mmCIF file of C-alpha atoms in Angstrom:
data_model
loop_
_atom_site.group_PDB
_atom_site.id
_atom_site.type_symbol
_atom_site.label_atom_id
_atom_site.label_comp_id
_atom_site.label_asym_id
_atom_site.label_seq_id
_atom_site.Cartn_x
_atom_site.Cartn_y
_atom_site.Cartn_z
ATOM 1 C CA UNK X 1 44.489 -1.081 -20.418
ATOM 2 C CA UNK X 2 42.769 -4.076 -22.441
ATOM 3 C CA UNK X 3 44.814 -7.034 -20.454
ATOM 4 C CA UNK X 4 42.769 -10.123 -21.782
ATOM 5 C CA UNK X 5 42.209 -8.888 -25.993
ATOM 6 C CA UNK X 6 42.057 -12.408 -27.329
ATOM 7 C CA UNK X 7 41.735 -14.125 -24.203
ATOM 8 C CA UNK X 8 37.881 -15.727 -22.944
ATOM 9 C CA UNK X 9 36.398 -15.682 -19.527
ATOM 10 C CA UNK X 10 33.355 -17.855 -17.937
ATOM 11 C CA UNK X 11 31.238 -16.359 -15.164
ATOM 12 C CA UNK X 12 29.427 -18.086 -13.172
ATOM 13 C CA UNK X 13 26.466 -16.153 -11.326
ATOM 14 C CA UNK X 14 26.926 -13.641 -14.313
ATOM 15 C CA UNK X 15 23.085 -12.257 -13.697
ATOM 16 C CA UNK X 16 23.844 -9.509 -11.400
ATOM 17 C CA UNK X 17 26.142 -8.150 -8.542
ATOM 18 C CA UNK X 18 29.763 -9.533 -8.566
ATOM 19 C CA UNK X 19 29.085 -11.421 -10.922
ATOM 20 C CA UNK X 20 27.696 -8.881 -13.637
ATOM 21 C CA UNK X 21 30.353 -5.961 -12.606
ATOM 22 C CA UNK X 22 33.538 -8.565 -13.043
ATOM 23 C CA UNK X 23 31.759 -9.297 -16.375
ATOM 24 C CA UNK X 24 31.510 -5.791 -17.460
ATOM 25 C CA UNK X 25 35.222 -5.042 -16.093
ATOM 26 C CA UNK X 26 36.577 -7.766 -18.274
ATOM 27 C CA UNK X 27 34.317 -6.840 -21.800
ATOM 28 C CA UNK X 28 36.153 -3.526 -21.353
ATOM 29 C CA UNK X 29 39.684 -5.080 -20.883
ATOM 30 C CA UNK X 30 39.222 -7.011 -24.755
ATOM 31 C CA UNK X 31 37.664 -10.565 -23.065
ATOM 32 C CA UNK X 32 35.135 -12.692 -25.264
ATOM 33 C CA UNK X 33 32.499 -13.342 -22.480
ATOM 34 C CA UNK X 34 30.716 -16.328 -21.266
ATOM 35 C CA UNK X 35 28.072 -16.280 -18.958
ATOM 36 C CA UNK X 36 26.275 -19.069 -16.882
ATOM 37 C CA UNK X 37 23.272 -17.991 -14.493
ATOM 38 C CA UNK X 38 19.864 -19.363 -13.927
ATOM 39 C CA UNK X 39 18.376 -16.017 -13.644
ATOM 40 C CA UNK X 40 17.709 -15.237 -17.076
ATOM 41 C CA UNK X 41 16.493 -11.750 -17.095
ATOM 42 C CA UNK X 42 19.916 -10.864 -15.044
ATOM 43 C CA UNK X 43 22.232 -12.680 -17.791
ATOM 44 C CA UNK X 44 20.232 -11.254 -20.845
ATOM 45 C CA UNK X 45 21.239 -7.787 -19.167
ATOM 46 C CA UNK X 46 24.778 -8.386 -18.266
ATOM 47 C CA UNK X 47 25.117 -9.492 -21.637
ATOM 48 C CA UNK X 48 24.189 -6.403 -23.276
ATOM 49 C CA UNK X 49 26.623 -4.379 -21.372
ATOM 50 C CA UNK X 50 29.492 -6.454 -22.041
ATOM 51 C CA UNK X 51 28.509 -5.921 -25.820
ATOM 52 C CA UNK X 52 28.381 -2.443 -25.227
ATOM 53 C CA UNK X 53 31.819 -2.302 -23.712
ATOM 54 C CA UNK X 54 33.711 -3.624 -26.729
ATOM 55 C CA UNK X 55 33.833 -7.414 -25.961
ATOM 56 C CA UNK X 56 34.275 -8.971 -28.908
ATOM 57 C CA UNK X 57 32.141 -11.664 -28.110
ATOM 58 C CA UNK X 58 29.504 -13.087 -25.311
ATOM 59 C CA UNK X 59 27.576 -16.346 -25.086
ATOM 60 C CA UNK X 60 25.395 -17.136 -22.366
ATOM 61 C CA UNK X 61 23.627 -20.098 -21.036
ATOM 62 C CA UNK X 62 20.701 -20.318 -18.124
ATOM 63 C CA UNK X 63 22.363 -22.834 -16.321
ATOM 64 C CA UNK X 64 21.957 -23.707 -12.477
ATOM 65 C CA UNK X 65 25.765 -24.429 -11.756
ATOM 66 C CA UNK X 66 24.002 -27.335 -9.375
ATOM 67 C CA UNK X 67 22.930 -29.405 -12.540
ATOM 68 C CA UNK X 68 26.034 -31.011 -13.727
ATOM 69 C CA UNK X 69 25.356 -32.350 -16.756
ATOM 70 C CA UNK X 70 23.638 -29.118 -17.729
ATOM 71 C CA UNK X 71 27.070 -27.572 -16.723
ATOM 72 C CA UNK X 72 29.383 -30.029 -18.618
ATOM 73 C CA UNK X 73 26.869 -29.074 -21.894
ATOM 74 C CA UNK X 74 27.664 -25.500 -21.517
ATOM 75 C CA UNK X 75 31.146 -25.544 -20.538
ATOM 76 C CA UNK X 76 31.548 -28.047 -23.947
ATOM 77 C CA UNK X 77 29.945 -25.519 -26.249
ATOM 78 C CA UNK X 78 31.552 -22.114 -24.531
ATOM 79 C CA UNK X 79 34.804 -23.770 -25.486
ATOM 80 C CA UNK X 80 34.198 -24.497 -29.068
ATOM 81 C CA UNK X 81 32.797 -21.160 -29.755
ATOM 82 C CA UNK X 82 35.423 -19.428 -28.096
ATOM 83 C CA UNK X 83 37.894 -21.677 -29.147
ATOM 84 C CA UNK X 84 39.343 -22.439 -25.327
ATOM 85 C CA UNK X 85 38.654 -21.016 -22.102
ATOM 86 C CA UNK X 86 41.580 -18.692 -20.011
ATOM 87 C CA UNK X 87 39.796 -17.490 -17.202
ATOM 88 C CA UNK X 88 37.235 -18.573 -14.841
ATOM 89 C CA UNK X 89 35.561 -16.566 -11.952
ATOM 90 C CA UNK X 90 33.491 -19.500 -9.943
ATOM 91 C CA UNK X 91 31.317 -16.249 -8.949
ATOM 92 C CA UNK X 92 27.369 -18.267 -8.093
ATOM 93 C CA UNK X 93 26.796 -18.375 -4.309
ATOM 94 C CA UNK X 94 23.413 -18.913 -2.022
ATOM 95 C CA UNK X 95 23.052 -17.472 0.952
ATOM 96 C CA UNK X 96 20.319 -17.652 4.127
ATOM 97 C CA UNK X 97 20.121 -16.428 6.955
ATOM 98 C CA UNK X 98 18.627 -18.678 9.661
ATOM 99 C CA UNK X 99 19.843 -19.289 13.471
ATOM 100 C CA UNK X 100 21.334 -23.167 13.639
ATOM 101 C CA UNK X 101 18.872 -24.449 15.743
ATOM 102 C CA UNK X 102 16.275 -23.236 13.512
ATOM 103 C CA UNK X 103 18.357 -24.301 10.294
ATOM 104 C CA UNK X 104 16.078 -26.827 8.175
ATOM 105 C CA UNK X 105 17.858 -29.671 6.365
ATOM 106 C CA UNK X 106 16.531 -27.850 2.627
ATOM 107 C CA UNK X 107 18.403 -25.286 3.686
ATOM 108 C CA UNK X 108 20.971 -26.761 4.472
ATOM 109 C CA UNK X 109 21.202 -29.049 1.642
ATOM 110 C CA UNK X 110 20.509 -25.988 -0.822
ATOM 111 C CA UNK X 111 23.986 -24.021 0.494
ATOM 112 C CA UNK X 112 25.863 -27.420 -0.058
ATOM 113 C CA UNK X 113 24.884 -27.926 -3.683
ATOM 114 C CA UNK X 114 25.509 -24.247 -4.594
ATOM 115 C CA UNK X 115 28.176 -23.315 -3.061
ATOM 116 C CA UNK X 116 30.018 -25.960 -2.526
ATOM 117 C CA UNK X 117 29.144 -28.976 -4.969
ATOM 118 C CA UNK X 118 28.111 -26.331 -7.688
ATOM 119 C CA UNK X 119 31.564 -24.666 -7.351
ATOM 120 C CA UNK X 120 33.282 -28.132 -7.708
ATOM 121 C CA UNK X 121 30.900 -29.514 -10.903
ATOM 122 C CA UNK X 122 32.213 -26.271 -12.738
ATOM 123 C CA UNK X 123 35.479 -25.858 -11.682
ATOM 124 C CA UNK X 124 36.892 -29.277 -12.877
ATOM 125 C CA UNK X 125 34.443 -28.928 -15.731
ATOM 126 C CA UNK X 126 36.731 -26.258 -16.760
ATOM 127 C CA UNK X 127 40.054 -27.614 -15.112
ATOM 128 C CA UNK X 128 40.343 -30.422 -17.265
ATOM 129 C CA UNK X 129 39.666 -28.698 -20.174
ATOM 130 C CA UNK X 130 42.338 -26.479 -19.399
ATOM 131 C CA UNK X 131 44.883 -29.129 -18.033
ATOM 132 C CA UNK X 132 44.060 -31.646 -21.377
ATOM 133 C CA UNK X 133 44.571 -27.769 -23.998
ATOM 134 C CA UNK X 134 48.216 -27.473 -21.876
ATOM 135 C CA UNK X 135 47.332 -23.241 -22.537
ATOM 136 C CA UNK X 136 46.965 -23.114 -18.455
ATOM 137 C CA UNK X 137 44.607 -20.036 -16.949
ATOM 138 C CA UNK X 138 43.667 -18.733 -14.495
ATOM 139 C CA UNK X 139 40.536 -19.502 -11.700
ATOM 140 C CA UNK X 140 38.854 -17.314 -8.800
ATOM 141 C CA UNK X 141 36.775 -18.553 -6.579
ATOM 142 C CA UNK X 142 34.257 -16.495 -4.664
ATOM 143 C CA UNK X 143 34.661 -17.594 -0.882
ATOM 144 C CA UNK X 144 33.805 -15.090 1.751
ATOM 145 C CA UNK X 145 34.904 -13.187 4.719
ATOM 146 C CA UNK X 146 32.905 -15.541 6.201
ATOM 147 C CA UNK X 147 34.981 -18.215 5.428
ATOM 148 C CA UNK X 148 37.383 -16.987 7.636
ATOM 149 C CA UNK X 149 35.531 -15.311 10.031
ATOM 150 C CA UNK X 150 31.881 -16.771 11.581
ATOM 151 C CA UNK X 151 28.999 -14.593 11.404
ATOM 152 C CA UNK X 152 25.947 -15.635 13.462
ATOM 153 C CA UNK X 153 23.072 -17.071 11.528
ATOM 154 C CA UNK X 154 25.024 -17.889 9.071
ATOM 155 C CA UNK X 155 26.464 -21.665 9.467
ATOM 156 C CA UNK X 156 25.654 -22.802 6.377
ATOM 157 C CA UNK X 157 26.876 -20.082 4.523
ATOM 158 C CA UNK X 158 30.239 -19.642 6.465
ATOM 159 C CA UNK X 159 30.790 -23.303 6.848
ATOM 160 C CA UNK X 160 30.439 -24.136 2.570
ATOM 161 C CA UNK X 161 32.790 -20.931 2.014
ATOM 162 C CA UNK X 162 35.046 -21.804 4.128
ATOM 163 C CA UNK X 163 34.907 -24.843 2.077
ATOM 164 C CA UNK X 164 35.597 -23.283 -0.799
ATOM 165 C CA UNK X 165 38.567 -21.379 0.282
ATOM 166 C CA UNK X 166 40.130 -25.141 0.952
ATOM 167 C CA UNK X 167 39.082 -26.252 -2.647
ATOM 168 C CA UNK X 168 40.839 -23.411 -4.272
ATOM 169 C CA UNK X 169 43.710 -23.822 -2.132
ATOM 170 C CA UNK X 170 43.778 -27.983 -3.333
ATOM 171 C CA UNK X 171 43.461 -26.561 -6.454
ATOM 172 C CA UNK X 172 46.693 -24.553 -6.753
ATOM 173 C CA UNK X 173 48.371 -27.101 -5.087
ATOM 174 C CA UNK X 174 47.224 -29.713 -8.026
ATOM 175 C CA UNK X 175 46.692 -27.877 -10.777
ATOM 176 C CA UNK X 176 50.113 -26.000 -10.722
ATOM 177 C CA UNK X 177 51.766 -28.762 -12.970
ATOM 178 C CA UNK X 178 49.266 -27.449 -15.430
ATOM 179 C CA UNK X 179 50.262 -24.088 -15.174
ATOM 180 C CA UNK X 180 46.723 -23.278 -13.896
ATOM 181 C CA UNK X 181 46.685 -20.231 -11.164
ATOM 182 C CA UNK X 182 44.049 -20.960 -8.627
ATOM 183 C CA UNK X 183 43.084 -18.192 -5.929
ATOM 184 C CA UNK X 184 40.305 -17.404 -4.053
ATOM 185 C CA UNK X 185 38.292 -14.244 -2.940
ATOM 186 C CA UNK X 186 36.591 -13.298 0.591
ATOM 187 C CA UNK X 187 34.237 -10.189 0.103
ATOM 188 C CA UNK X 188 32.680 -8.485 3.201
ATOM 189 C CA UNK X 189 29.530 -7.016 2.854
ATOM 190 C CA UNK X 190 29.322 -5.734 -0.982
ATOM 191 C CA UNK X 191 25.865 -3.992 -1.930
ATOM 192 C CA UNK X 192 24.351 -6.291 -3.729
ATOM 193 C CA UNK X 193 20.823 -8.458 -4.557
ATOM 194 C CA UNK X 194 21.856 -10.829 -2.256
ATOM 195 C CA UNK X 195 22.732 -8.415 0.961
ATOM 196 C CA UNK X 196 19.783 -5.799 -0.300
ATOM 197 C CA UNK X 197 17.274 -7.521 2.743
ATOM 198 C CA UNK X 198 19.558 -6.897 5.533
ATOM 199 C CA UNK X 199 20.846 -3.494 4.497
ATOM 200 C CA UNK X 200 17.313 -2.231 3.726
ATOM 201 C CA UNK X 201 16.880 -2.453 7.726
ATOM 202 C CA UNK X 202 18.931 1.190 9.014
ATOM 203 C CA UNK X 203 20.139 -0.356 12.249
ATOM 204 C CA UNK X 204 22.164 -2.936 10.249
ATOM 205 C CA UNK X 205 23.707 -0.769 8.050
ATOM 206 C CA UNK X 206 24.379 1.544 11.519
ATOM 207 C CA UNK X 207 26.239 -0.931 12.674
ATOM 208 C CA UNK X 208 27.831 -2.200 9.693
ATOM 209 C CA UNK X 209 29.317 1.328 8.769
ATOM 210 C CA UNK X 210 30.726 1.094 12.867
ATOM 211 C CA UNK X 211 32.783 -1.619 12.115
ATOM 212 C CA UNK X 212 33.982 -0.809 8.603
ATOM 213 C CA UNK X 213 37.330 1.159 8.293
ATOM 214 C CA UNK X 214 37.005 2.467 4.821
ATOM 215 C CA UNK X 215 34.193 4.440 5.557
ATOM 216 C CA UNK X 216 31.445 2.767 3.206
ATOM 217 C CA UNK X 217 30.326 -0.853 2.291
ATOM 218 C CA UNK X 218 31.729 -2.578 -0.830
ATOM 219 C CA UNK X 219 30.129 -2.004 -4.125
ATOM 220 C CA UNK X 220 30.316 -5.069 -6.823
ATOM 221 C CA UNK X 221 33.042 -2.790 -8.839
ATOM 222 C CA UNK X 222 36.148 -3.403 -5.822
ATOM 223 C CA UNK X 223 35.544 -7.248 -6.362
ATOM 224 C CA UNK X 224 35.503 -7.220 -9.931
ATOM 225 C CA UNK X 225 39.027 -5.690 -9.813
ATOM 226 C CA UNK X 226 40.319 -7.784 -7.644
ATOM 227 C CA UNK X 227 39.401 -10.805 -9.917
ATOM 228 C CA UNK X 228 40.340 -8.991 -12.585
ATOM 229 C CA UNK X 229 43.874 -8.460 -11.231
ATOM 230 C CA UNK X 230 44.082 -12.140 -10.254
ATOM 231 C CA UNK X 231 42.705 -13.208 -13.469
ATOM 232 C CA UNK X 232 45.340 -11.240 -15.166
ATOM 233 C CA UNK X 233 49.587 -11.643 -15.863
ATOM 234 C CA UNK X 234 50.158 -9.438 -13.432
ATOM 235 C CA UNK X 235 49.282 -12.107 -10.581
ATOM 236 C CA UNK X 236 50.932 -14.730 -12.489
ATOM 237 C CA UNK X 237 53.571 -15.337 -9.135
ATOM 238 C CA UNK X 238 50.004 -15.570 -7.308
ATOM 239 C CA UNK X 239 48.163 -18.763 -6.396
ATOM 240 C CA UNK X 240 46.584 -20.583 -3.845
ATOM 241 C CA UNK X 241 45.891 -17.163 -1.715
ATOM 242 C CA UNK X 242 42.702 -16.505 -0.767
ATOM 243 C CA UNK X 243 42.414 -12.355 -0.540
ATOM 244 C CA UNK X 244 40.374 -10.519 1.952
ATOM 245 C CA UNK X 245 38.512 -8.176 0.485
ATOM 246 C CA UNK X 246 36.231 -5.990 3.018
ATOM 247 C CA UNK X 247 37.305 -2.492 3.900
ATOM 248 C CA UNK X 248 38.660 -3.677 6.962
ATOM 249 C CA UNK X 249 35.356 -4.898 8.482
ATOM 250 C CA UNK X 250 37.013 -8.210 10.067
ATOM 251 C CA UNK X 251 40.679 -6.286 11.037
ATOM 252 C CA UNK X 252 38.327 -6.927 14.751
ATOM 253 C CA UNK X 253 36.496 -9.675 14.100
ATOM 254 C CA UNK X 254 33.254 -9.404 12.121
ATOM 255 C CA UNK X 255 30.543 -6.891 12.034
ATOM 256 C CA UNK X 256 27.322 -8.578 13.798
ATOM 257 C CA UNK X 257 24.197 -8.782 12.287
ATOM 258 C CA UNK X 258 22.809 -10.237 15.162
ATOM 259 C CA UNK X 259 23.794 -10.727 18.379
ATOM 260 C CA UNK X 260 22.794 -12.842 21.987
ATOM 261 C CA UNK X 261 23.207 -12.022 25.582
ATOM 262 C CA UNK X 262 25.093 -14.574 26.492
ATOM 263 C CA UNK X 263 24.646 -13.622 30.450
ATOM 264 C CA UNK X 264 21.330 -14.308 30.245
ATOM 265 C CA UNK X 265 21.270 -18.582 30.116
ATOM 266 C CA UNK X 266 18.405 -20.089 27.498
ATOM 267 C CA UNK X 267 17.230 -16.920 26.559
ATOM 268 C CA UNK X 268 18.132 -17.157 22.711
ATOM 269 C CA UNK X 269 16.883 -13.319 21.828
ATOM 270 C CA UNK X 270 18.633 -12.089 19.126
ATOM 271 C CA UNK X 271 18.747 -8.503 18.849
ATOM 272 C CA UNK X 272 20.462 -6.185 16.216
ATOM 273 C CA UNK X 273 23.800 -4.104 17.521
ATOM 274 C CA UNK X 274 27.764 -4.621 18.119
#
């Protein structure tokens, strides 16, 4: 099934992971391709594969989605060369794990202008575009299960995705008159760059295959049909949801990374297990 022939989609975070296998996914289905990723190896890859799987056309700009100007630029050119934009996976995400206490401001600062402030910049880049061509479209945002669910170590991450499920939520609510579709995803843990560290380390993967009902830990491929799906007229009764998609792993909370003894007072050990 080629569900967006003459249609174009921007992907942000394009380089690799989600971002690369949504790309992919849609060059199959007929979309022209835009990519925006400051990792320019990654995007020069992606690229070729989506020319390889039939897209009829791919542009793609090294662009950190925290420079905004740099973002308006590309967003301004994707258009004209594709002649509008339908779809738009807000895909680039940052991610660190450090225990709050030990959390430095940088770090903190660094999940707030990618996740959060990044997502924003290129999301109403696009929005207005799409509002001011009255063609409407179709966004996903990539949120997490941790925006639902806290996993320790994690505060900065969880607390800017659970951000950005309440953007994309605002979004459907305001965009609607537009006919724009705004929804929002929440992977688990998917097997990607990002996740690589952690699941390199056999106890963590021991205990993330515990507390994961499907049997196995997400691959980039189950997001990028999900978006796909979302992205696509057969969600066009969808919006403002934001989808869990994790094999289960928070149906009892989340799977832990790390974990305290919280009988034993000041003693902040963190050891790996359930």
């Amino acid at each position: 099934m080629r569900r967006f022939e003459e249609k174009a989609v921007l992907i942000t975070g394009g380089g690799g992971g989600i971002g690369a296998a949504a790309a992919r996914q849609f060059a199959s289905e007929g979309a022209q391709i835009v990519l925006l990723d400051q990792a320019l190896d990654g995007l020069a890859q992606t690229a070729a594969e989506c020319r390889e799987r039939g897209s009829p056309q791919v542009v793609e700009y090294g662009v950190s989605q925290t420079d905004a100007a740099a973002v308006a630029e590309a967003v301004e050119e994707a258009w004209a060369a594709c002649g509008r934009i339908d779809v738009l996976f807000a895909n680039a995400g940052y991610g660190k794990l450090a225990p709050f206490l030990s959390l430095s401001a940088p770090d903190w600062n660094r999940h707030v202008e990618v996740n959060l402030t990044g997502t924003f910049h290129v999301c109403q880049e696009v929005a207005r575009r799409m509002a001011a061509d009255r063609g409407g479209g179709a966004i996903v945002l990539n949120a997490s299960s941790g925006a639902a669910v806290y996993a320790d170590q994690l505060s900065a991450y969880c607390a800017t995705k659970a951000a950005v499920r309440m953007l994309a939520i605002g979004m459907a609510s305001e965009l609607g008159v537009h006919r724009i579709r705004v929804n929002a995803i929440m992977p688990g843990v998917i097997e990607t760059g990002m996740t690589a560290p952690m699941l390199a380390d056999e106890r963590h993967r021991e205990v993330l295959m515990a507390e994961t009902p499907v049997g196995r830990l997400g691959r980039p491929g189950d997001v990028a049909s999900l978006v796909c799906f979302l992205a696509s007229a057969e969600a066009e009764y969808i919006t403002g949801e934001a989808v869990m998609i994790d094999g289960g792993q928070t149906i009892h909370g989340h799977p832990r990374w790390f974990r305290l003894d919280y009988g034993r007072p000041h003693d902040e050990r963190w050891e790996i297990g359930r």
